[in-house]
Coordinates of C-alpha atoms and ligand atoms in Angstrom, one line a residue:
X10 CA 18.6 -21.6 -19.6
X11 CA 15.3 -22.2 -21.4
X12 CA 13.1 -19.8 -18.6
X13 CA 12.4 -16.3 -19.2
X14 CA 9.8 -13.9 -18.2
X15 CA 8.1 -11.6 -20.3
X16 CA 6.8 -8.4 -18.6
X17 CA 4.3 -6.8 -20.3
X18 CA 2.8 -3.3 -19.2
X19 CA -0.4 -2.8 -20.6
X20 CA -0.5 0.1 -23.0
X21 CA 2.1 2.9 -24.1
X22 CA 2.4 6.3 -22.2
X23 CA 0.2 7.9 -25.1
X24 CA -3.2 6.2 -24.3
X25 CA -4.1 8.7 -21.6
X26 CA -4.7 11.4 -21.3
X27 CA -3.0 12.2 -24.9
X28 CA -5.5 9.3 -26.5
X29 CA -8.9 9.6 -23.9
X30 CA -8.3 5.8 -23.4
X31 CA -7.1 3.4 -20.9
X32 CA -7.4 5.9 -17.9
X33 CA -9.5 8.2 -15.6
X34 CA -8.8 11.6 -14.0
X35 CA -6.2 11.3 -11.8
X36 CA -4.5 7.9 -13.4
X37 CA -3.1 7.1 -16.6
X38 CA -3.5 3.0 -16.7
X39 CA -0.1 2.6 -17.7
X40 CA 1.9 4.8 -15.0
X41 CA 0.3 2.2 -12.8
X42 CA 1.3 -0.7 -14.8
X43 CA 4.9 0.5 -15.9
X44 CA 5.6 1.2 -12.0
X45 CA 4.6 -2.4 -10.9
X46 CA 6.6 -3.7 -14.2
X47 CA 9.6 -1.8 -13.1
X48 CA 9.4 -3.1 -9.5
X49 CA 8.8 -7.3 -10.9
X50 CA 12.0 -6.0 -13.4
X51 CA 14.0 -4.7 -10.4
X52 CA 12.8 -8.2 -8.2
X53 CA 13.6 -10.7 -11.0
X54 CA 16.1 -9.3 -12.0
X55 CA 19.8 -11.5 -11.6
X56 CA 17.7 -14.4 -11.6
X57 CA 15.9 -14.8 -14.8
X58 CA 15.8 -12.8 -18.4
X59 CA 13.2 -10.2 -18.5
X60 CA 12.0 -8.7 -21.5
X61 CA 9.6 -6.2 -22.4
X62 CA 7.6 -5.7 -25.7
X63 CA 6.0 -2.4 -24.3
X64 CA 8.9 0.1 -23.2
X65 CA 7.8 0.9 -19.4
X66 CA 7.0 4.8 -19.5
X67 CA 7.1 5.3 -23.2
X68 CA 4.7 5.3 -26.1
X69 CA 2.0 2.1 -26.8
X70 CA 3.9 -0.4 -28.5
X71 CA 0.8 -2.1 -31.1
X72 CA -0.3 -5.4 -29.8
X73 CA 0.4 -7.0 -32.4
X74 CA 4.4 -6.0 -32.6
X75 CA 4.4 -6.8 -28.7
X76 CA 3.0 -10.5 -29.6
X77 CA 5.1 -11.1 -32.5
X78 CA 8.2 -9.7 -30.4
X79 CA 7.5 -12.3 -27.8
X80 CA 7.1 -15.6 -30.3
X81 CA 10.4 -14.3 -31.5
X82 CA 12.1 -15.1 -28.3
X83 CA 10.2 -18.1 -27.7
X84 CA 12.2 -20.6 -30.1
X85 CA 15.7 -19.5 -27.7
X86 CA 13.2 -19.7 -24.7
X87 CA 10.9 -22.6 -25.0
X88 CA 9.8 -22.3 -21.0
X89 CA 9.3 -18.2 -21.0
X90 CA 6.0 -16.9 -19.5
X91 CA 4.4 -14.0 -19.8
X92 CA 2.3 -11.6 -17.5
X93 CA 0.1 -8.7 -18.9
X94 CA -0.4 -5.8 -16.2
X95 CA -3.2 -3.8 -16.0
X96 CA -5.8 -1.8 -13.9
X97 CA -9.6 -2.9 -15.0
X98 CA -12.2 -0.4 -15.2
X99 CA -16.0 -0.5 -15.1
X100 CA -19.3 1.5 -15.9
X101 CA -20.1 0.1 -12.4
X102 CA -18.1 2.4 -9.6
X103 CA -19.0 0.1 -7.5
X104 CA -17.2 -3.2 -8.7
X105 CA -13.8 -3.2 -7.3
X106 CA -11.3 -6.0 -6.5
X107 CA -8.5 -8.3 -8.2
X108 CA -9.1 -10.7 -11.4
X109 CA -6.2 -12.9 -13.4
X110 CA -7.7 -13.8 -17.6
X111 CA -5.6 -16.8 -19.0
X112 CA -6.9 -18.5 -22.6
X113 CA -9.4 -20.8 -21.5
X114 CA -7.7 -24.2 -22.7
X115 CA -4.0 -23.8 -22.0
X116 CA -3.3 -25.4 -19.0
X117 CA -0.3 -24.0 -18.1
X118 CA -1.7 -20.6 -18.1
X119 CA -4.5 -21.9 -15.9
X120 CA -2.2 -23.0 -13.4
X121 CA 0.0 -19.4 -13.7
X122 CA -3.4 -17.9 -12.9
X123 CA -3.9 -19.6 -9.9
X124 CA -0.7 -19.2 -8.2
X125 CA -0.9 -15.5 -9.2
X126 CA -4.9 -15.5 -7.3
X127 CA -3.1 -17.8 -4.4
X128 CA -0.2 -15.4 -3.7
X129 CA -2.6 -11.9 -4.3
X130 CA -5.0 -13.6 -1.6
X131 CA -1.8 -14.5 0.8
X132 CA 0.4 -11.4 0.7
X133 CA -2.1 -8.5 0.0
X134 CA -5.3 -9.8 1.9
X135 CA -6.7 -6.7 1.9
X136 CA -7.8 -6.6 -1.6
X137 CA -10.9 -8.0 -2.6
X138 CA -11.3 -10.1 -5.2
X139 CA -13.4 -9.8 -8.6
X140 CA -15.7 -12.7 -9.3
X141 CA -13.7 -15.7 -8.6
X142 CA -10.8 -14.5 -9.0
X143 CA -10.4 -16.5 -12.2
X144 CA -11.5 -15.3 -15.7
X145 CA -11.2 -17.4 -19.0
X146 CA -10.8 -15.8 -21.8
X147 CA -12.7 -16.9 -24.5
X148 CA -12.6 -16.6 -28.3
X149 CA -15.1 -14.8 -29.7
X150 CA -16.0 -13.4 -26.7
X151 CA -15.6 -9.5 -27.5
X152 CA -14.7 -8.6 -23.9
X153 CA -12.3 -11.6 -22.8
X154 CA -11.0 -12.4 -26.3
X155 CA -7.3 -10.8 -25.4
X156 CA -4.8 -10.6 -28.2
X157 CA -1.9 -10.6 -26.1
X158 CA -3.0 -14.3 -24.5
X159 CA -5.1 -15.6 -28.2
X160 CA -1.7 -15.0 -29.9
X161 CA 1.3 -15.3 -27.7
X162 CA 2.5 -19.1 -28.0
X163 CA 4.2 -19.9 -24.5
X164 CA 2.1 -19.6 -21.4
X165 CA 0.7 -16.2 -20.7
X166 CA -1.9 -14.4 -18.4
X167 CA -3.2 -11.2 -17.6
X168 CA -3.7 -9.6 -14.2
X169 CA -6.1 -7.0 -13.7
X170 CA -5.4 -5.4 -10.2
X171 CA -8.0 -3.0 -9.3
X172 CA -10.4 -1.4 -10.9
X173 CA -10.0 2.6 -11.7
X174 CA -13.2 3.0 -11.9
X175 CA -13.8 2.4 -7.7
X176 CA -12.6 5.3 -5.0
X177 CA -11.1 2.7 -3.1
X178 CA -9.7 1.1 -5.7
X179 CA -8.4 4.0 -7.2
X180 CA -6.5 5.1 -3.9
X181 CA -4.7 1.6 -4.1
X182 CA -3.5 1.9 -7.8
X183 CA -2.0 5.0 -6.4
X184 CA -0.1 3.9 -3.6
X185 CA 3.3 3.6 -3.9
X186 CA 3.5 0.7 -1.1
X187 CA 0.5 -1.3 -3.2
X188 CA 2.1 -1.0 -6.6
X189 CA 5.4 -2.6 -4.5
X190 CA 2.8 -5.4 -3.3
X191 CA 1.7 -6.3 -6.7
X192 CA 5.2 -6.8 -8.1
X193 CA 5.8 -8.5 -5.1
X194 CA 2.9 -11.3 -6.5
X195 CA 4.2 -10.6 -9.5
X196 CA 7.7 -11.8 -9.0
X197 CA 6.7 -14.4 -6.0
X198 CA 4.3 -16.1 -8.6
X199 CA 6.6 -16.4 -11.8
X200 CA 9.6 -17.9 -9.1
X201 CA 6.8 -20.9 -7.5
X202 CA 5.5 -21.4 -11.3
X203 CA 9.1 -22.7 -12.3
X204 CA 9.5 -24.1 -8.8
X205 CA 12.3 -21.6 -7.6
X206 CA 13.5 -20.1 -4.2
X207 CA 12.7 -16.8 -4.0
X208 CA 15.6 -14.7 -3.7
X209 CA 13.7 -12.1 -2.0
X210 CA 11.2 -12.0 0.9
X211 CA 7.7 -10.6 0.7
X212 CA 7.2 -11.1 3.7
X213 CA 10.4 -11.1 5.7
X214 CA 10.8 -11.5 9.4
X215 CA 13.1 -9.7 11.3
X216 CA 15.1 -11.0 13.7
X217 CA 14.6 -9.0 17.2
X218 CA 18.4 -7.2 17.4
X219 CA 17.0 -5.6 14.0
X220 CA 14.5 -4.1 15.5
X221 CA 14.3 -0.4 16.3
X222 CA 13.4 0.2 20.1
X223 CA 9.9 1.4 21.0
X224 CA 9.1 3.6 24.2
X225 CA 6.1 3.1 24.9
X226 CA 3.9 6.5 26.3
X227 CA 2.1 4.5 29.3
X228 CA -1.2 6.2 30.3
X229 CA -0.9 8.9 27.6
X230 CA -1.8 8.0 23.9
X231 CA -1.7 10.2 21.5
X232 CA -3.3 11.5 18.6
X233 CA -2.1 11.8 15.2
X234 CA -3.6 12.7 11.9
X235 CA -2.1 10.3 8.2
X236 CA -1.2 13.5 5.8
X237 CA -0.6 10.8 2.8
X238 CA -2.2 7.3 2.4
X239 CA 0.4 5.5 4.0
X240 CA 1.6 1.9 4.7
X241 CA 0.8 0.2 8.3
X242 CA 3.4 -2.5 8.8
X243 CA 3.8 -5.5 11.4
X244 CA 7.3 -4.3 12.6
X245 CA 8.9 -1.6 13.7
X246 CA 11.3 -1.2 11.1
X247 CA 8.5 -1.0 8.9
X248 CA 8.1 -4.1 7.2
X249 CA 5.9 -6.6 6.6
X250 CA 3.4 -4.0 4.9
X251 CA -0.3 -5.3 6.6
X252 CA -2.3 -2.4 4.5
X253 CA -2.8 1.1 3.6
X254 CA -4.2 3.9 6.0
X255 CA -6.0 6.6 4.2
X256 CA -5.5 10.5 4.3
X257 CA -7.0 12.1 6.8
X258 CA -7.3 9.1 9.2
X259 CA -6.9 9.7 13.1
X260 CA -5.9 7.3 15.3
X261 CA -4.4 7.0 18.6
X262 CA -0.9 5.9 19.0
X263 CA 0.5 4.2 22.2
X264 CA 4.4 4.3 21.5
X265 CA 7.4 5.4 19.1
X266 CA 10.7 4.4 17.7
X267 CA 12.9 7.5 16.0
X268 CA 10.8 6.7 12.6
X269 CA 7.7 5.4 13.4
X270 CA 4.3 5.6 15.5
X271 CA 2.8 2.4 17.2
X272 CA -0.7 1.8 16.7
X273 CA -3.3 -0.1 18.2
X274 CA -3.4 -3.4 17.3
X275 CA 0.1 -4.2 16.5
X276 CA 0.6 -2.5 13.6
X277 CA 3.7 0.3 12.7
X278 CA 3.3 3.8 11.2
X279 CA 6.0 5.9 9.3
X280 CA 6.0 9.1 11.5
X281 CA 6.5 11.4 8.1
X282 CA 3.2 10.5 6.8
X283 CA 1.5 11.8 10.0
X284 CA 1.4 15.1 12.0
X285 CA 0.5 15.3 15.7
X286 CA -3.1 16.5 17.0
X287 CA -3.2 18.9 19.8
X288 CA -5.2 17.0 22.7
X289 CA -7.0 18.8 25.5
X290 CA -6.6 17.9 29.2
X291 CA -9.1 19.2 31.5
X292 CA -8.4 19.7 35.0
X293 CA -11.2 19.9 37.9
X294 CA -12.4 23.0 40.0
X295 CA -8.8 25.0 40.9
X296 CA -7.8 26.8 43.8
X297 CA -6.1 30.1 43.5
X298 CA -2.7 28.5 44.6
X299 CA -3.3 25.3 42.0
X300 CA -4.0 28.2 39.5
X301 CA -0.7 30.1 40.3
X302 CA 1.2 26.3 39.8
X303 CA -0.6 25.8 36.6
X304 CA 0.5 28.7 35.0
X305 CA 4.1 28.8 36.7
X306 CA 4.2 25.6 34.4
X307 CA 3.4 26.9 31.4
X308 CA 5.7 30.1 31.9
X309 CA 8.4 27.6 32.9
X310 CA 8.6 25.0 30.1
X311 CA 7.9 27.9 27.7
X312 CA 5.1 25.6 26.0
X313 CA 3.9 25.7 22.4
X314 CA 0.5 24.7 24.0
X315 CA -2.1 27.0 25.3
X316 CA -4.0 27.2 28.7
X317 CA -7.2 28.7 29.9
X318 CA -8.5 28.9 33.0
X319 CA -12.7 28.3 32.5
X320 CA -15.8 29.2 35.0
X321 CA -15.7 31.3 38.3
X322 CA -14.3 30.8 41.8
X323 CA -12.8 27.6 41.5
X324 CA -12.5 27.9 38.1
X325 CA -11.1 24.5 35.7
X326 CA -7.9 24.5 33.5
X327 CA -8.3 23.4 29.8
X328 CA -5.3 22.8 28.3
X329 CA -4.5 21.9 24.5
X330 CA -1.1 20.3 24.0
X331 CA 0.5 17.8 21.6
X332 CA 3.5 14.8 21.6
X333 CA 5.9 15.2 24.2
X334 CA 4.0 18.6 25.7
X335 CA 0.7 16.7 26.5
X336 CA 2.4 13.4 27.6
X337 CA 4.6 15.8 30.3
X338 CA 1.9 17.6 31.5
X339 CA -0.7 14.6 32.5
X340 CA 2.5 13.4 34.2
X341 CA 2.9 16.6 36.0
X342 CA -0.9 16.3 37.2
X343 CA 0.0 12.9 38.1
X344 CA 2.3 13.8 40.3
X345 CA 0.5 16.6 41.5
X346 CA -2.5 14.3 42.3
X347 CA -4.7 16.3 40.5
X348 CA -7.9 15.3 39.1
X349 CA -8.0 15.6 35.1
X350 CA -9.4 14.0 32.1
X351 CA -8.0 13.6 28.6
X352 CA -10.6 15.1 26.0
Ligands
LIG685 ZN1 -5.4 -2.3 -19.5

């Protein structure tokens, strides 16, 4: 076999913050890079020969050992390519989004690019893209002049997948589900540039009997809070990954399987990244024997809610319950045919 792919993480473990280069607070360029590298290893892996001229997670290999190390293999593997990850960064905070470099007169590496900016638009639609999408590189040019595509002989590109320099951005290049997506592209786009099945699916479809059941919670959605940027996925065993919700995002969910909320819109949410929000139910003007059933309820089910009892004479109940509590309760007032609202 004349095919092989060369995976190249930009830059060596040293660069930041050891080096003040090739990083910002928070990220050092190549964690991100080596982690996607591992993942397009772990993907390819069985079906072609992967090499790597930059150890993933060790010191910065010089460039110019990394493109000598890969001409070296090129004479045993005439049809290798080659794919140079990296995270882009800007004086501007506010440029943000997805761009591929190949040398501006090799074909091949043109068309490598464009399969790459194809499959990034296809399987991660969320992220924007830079420019075009498409970025010679030029010689001479002292920002696009890259060593690793100038002096590499067998098709080669670069992918820069976010910028560090953005907040948004910067959330992505730390999210474990979008480093999986980019070596998803990664892997996806190497396989359709020789013309081969994947052996994986991106973007699988389960089969229905897969499927975890959801129960659905009727009338009574709840509220949860995201505690980690987290994935939101098209099915309920949680693939199909259809973006990342942020920390600190509330939403209202409608239904659950042992593992995961159900959103609006169709989408899937791993229960461990989220905690339930207590939600208040407000009942109208009580009489004394309503009052005396209301908290016989409480006392009863031995609640982790609370209760209060607001105004005079006929005074309203506002209660604050989460999950199973609040969903129990409205059903209890339900049956009761009690007036109520859901704060
Ligand atoms: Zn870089």
């Amino acid at each position: 076999m004349s095919r092989a792919f060369l995976n190249d993480a930009g830059h060596g473990s040293d660069s930041w913050p050891e080096r003040g280069m090739k990083g910002v607070p928070g990220l050092a360029e190549h964690d991100f890079n080596a982690v996607v590298c591992q993942e397009t290893h772990q993907l390819l892996k069985g079906t072609l020969p992967v090499f790597e001229g930059q150890p993933l997670l060790k010191r910065d290999v010089p460039l110019i050992n990394r493109s000598k190390y890969y001409n070296s293999l090129y004479e045993k593997y005439p049809e290798s390519i080659g794919i140079s990850t990296h995270a882009n960064a800007s004086r501007d905070e506010t440029v943000r989004g997805f761009g591929v470099f190949y040398w501006h007169n090799h074909e091949p590496s043109k068309r490598l690019a464009e399969i790459i900016l194809k499959n990034v638009k296809r399987m991660i639609p969320e992220l924007p893209i830079w420019g075009s999408g498409l970025w010679p590189s030029l010689p001479g040019d002292h920002w696009s002049n890259f060593h690793i595509l100038r002096e590499t002989e067998m098709t080669f590109v670069l992918t820069e997948w976010a910028f560090m320099t953005n907040a948004k951005d910067l959330r992505l290049l730390k999210n474990d589900g979008f480093r999986k997506q980019c070596a998803q592209v990664t892997a996806a786009s190497v396989l359709e540039f020789y013309g081969m099945q994947s052996t994986f699916k991106a973007e699988s479809i389960p089969q229905p009997n897969e499927l975890p059941t959801v129960t659905s919670f009727s009338k009574y959605p709840r509220l949860i809070e995201v505690t980690k940027d987290t994935g939101k996925y098209e099915y309920a065993n949680l693939s199909n990954n259809k973006g990342i919700i942020s920390k600190g995002t509330r939403l209202k969910v409608y239904g659950e399987t042992y593992a995961a909320w159900a959103g609006g819109g169709g989408v899937f949410i791993q229960k461990k990244d989220t905690q339930e929000i207590p939600q208040a139910i407000i009942t109208g003007g009580l009489t004394k024997e309503r009052i005396d059933t209301v908290e016989e309820y409480f006392r009863s089910k031995n609640l982790s809610g609370s209760v209060e009892f607001v105004g005079e004479g006929n005074p309203y109940a506002k209660a604050i319950l989460k999950g199973k509590e609040y969903q129990d309760f409205c059903e209890f007032l339900d049956a009761q045919n009690w007036w109520y609202k859901m704060e």
